[in-house]
Coordinates of C-alpha atoms in Angstrom, one line a residue:
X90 CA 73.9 98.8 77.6
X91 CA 71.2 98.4 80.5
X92 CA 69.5 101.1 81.8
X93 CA 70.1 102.6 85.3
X94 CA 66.6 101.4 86.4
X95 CA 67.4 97.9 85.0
X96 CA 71.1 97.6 86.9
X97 CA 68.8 98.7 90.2
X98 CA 66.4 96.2 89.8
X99 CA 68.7 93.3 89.0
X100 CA 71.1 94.7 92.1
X101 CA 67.6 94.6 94.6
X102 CA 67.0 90.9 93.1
X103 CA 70.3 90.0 93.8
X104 CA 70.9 91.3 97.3
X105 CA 67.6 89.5 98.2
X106 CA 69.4 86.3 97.8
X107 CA 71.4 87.4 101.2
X108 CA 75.1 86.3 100.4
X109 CA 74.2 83.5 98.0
X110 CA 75.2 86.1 95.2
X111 CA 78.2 87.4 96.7
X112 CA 79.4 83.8 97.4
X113 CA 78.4 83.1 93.8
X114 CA 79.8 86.2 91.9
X115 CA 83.3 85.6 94.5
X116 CA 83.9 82.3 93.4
X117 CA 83.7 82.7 89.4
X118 CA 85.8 85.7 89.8
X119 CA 88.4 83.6 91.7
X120 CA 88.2 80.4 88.8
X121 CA 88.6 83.2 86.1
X122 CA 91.5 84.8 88.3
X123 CA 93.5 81.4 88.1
X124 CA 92.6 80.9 84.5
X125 CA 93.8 84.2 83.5
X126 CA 97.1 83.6 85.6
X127 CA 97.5 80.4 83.7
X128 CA 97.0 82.0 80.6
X129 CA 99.4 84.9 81.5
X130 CA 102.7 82.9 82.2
X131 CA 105.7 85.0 82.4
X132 CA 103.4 88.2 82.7
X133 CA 101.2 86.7 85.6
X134 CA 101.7 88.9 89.1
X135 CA 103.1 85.6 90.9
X136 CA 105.8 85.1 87.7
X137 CA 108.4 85.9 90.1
X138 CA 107.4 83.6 92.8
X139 CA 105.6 85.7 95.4
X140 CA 102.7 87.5 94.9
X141 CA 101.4 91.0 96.5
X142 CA 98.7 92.1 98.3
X143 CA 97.9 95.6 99.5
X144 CA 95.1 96.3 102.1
X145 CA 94.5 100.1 102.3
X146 CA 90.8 101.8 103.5
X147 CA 89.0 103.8 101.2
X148 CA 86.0 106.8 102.1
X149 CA 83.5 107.0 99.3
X150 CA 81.2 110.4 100.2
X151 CA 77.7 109.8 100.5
X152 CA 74.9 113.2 99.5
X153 CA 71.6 111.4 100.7
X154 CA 70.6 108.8 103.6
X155 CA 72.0 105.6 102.8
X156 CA 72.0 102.4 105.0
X157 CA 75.2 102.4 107.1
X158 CA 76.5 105.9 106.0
X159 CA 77.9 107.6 109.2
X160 CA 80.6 110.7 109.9
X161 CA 84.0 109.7 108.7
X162 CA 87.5 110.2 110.4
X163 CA 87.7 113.2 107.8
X164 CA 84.8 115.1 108.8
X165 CA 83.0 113.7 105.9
X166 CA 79.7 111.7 105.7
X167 CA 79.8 108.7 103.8
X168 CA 81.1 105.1 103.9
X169 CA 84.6 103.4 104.5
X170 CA 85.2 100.3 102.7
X171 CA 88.6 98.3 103.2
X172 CA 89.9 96.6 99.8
X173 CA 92.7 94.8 98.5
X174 CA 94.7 94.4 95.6
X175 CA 96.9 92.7 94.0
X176 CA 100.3 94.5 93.2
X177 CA 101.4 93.7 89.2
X178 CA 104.8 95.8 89.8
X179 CA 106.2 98.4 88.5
X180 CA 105.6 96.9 84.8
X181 CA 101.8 97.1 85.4
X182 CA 98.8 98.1 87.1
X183 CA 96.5 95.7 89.6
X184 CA 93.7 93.9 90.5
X185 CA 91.0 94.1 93.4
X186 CA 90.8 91.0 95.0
X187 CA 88.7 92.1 98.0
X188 CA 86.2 95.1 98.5
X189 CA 84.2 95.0 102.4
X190 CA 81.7 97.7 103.0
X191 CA 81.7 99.1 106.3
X192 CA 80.1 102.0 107.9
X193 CA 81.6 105.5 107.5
X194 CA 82.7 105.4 111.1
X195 CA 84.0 102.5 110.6
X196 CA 87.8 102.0 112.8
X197 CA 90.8 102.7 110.1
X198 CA 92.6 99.6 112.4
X199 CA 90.3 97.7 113.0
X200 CA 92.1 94.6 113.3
X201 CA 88.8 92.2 112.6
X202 CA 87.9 94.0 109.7
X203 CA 91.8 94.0 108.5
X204 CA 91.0 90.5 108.9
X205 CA 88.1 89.9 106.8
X206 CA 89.4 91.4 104.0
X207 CA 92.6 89.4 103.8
X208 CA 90.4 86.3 104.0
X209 CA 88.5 87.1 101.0
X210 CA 91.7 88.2 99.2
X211 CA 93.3 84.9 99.4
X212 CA 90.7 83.3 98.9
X213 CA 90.9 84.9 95.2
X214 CA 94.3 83.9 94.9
X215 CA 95.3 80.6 93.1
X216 CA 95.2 77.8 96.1
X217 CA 98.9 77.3 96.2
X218 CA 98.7 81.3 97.3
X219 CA 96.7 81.2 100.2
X220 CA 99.5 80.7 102.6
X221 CA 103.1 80.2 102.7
X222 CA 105.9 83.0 102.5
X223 CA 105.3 83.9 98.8
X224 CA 102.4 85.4 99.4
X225 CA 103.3 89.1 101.2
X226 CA 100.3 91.3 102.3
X227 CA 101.2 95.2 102.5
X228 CA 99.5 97.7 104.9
X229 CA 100.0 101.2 106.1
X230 CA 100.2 101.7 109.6
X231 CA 96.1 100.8 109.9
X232 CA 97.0 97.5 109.6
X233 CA 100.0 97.3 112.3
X234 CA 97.7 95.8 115.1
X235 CA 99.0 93.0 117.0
X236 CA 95.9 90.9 116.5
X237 CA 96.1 91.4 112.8
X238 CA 99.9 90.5 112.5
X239 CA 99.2 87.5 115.0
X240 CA 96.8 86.2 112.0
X241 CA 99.1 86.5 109.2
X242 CA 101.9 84.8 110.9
X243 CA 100.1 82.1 112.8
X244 CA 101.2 78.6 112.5
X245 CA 100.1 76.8 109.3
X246 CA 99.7 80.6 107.4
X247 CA 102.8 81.8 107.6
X248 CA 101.9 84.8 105.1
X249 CA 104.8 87.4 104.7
X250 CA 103.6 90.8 106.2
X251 CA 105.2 94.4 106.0
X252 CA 102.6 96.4 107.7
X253 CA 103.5 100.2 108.8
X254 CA 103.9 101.1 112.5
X255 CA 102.8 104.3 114.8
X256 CA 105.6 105.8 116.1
X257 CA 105.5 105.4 119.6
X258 CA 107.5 106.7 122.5
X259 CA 109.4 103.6 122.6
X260 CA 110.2 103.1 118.9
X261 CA 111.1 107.5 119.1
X262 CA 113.7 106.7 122.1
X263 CA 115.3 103.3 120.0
X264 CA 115.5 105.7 117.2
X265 CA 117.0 108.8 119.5
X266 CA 119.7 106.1 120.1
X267 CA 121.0 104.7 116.9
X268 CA 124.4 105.5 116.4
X269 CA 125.5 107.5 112.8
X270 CA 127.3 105.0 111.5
X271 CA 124.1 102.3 111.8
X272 CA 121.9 104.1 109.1
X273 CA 121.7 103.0 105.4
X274 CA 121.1 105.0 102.8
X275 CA 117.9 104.4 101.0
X276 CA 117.6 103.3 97.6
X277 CA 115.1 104.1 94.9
X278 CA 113.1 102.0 92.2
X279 CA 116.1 102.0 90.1
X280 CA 118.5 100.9 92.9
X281 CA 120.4 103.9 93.3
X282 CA 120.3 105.7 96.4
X283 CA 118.0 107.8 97.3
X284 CA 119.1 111.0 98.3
X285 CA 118.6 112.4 101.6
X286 CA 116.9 109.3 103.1
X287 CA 118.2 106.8 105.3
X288 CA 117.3 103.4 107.1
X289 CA 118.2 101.1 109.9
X290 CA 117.0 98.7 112.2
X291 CA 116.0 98.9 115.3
X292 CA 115.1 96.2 117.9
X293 CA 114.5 95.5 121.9
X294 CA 111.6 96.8 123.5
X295 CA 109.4 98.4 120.7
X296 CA 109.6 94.5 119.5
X297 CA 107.9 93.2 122.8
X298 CA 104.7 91.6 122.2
X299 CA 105.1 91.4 118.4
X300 CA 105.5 87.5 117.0
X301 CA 109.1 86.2 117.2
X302 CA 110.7 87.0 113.6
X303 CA 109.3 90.4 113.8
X304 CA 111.9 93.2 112.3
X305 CA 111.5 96.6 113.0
X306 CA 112.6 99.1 110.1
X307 CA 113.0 102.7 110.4
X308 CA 113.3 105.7 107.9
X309 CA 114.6 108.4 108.1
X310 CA 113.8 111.3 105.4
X311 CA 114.5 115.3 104.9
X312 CA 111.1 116.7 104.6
X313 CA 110.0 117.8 101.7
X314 CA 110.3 122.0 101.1
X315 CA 107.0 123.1 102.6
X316 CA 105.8 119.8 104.7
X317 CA 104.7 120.5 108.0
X318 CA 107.1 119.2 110.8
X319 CA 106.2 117.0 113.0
X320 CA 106.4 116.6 117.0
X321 CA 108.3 112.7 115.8
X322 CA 110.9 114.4 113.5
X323 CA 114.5 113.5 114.6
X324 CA 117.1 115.8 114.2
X325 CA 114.6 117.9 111.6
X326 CA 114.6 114.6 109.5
X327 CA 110.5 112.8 108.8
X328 CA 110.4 109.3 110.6
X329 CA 108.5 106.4 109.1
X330 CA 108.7 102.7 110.4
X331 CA 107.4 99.5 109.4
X332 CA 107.4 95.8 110.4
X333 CA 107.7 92.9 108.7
X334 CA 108.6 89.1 109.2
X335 CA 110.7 88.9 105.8
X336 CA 114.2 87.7 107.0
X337 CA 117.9 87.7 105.1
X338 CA 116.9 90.5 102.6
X339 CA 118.8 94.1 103.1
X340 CA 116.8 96.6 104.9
X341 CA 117.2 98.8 102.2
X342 CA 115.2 96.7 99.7
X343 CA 113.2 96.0 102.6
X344 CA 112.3 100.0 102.9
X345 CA 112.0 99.9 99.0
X346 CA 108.8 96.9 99.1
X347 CA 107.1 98.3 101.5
X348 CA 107.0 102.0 99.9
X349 CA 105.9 100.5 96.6
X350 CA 102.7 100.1 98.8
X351 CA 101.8 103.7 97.6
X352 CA 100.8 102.1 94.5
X353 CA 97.4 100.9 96.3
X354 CA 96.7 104.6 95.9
X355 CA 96.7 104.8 92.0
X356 CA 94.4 101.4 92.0
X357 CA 92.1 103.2 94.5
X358 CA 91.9 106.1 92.0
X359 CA 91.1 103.2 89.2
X360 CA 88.2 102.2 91.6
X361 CA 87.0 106.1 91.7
X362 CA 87.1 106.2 88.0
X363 CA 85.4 102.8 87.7
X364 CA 82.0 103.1 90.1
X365 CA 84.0 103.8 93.1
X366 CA 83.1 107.5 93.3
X367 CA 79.7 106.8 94.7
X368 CA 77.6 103.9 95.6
X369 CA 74.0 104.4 94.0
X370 CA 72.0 102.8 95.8
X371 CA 70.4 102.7 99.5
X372 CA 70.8 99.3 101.4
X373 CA 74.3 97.9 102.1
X374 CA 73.9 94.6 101.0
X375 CA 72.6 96.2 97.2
X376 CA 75.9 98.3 97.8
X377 CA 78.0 95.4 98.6
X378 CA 77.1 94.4 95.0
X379 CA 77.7 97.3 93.5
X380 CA 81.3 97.1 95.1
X381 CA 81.3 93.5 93.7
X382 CA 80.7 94.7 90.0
X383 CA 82.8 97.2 90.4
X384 CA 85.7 94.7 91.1
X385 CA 84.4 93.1 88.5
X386 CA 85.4 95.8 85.6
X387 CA 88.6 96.2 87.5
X388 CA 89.3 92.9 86.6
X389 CA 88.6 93.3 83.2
X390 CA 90.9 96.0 82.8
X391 CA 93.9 94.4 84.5
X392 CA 93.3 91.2 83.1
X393 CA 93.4 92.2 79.2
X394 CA 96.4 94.1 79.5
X395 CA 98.3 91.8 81.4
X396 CA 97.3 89.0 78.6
X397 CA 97.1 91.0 75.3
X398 CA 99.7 94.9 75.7
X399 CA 103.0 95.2 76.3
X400 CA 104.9 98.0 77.1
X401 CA 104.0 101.1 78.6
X402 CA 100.6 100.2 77.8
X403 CA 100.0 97.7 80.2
X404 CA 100.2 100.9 82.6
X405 CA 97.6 102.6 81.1
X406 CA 94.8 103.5 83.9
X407 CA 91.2 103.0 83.2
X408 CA 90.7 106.6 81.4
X409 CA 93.9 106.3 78.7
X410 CA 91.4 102.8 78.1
X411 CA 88.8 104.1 77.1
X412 CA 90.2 106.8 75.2
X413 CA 92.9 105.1 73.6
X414 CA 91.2 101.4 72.8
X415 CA 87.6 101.3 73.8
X416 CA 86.2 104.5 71.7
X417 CA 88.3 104.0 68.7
X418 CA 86.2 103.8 65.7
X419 CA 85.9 100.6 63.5
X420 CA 84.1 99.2 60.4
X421 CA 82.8 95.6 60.8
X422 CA 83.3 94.4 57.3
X423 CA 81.6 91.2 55.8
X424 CA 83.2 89.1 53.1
X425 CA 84.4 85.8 52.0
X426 CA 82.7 84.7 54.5
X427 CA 84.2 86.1 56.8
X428 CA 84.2 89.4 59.3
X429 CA 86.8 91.9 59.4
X430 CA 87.3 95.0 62.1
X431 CA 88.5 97.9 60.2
X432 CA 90.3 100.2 62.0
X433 CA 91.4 103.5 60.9
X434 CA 95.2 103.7 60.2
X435 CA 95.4 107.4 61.6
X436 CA 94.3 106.6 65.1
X437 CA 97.4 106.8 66.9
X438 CA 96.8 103.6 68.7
X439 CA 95.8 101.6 66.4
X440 CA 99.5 98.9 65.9
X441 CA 97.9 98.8 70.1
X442 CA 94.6 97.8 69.5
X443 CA 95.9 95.1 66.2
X444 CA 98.0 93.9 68.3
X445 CA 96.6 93.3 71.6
X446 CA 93.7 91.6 69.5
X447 CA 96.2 89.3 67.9
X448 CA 97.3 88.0 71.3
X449 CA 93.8 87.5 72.6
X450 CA 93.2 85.4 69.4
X451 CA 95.6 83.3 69.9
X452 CA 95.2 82.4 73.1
X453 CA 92.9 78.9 74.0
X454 CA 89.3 79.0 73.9
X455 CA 87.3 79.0 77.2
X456 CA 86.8 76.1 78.3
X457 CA 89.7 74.1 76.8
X458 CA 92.5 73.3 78.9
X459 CA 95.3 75.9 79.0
X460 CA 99.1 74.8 77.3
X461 CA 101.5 73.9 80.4
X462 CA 105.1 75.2 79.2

């Protein structure tokens, strides 16, 4: 493993290139991305025939002067990158497919920056990816700007969008005015309703200025015991509303998709976990990089489970890794000719371990073209 003051160096060489080696290290990451997909097949995010993106901001503290670092919205002092991943469902984890460094005062809707960093997610995604329908990008209310939704849907992109919404004083009076008998309950991951929550769908004047297509979804939810009320609450019920563009779909399921968008927040946690807690180093183009190789390792660790575990295990999160796998001891034993990894047979995870590297074995070796089915 390098040394710290090696990674510095070769960061400081690399950020002198200007963006040559962010262009670079992008573009292998998105060949290996399409390889890995290919290689995946039925367990590839995309197997179902849309794929997932989730925007979502992240504050990374800063302790010393570093380029760019500035007061956050929190009170904090640090910076505020905006990053993307790629949502594997409920049977897996994700992968980063965009990380942009900004300044710690940087806007949380910022519609520009909203836009930057779904250009450099689809542009990780396999070609046939980068527009169309089947690709859906997913945003809290950050990302419900009408410049920003007027990219996505643009003629000749036509990306799906469900991006959370402010609630205004005109979407507060269309919800004031839905009659009883127009909410739906809500539903939960395992289809059954969700209790004490409720949807519907509300249109007219909240939609003016939004793209045609635009649907405007409401929920309605008992607060949790303990949550603070809000000056928004109907009735003592928590409002939450989105938009999307995603016609002839119930708004239930609707609701469902776009809360799965919490899961951002556990691949965010991966990043913390992974390099994400601080960045090391002072100027923001050598901490761009570091964002880079961070991404990186988080591909690493989505990509091997998603081609060699099954099960629960493809869950695992970047600490159950290395506990689990990556620090389980072996013997490398030589004979016959050949070598042989010797694993202990009381390490609970070992049948994991044998059998996530029988999979990789089996699979083609780089370079050679991957089996079509």
């Amino acid at each position: 493993m390098a040394s710290d003051l090696t990674v510095s160096r070769l960061i400081a060489a690399l950020a002198e290139s200007g963006t040559k080696a962010l262009t670079a290290i992008r573009s292998a990451r998105s060949r290996a991305r399409e390889r890995v997909w290919a290689l995946a097949a039925k367990t590839r995010p995309d197997a179902g025939g849309h794929v997932v993106a989730d925007i979502d901001g992240v504050l990374v503290i800063a302790h010393s002067e570093k380029q760019d670092a500035a007061p956050t919205w929190k009170k904090s002092f640090g910076h505020h990158p905006l990053m993307a991943f790629v949502d594997h469902g409920p049977g897996g984890s994700g992968e980063p497919v965009a990380a942009l460094l900004r300044p710690g005062n940087a806007g949380s809707n910022t519609a520009s920056d909203h836009i930057a960093a779904a250009r450099i997610a689809l542009a990780q995604l396999p070609k046939p990816l980068r527009r169309g329908r089947q690709t859906l990008i997913r945003t809290d209310s950050a990302g419900g700007t009408h410049e920003f939704v007027n990219w996505l849907t643009k003629r000749g992109r036509w990306l799906s969008c469900s991006v959370g919404m402010t609630i205004t004083a005109d979407i507060h009076q269309a919800v004031l005015k839905i009659p009883a008998s127009a909410w739906t309950p809500a539903v939960d991951g395992d289809g059954h309703i969700r209790d004490g929550a409720w949807v519907a769908e509300i249109g007219g004047r909240p939609l003016t200025g939004w793209p045609t297509g635009m649907r405007l979804i409401v929920r309605k939810e008992r607060p949790h015991p303990g949550a603070q009320l809000r000056i928004t609450d109907v009735d003592g019920n928590r409002i939450a509303c989105f938009a999307t563009n995603t016609k002839n779909i119930p708004i239930a399921e609707l609701e469902l998709r776009h809360r799965r968008r919490a899961r951002a927040e556990d691949r965010i946690r991966n990043a913390r976990d992974t390099g994400l807690r601080n960045l090391p180093l002072h100027d923001t183009a050598q901490n761009q990089l570091w964002l880079e190789i961070i991404s990186l390792a988080l591909d690493l660790l989505a990509w091997m489970p998603m081609l060699a575990l099954r099960g629960e295990a493809r869950r695992w999160e970047p600490k159950k890794l290395r506990l689990r796998l990556f620090s389980a001891a072996a013997q490398l034993i030589r004979t016959g000719r050949r070598r042989l990894l010797r694993f202990n047979n009381s390490w609970p995870w070992t049948d994991v371990i044998t059998g996530a590297i029988r999979r990789l074995d089996i699979l083609p070796n780089p370079g050679s073209p991957v089996p079509t089915t």
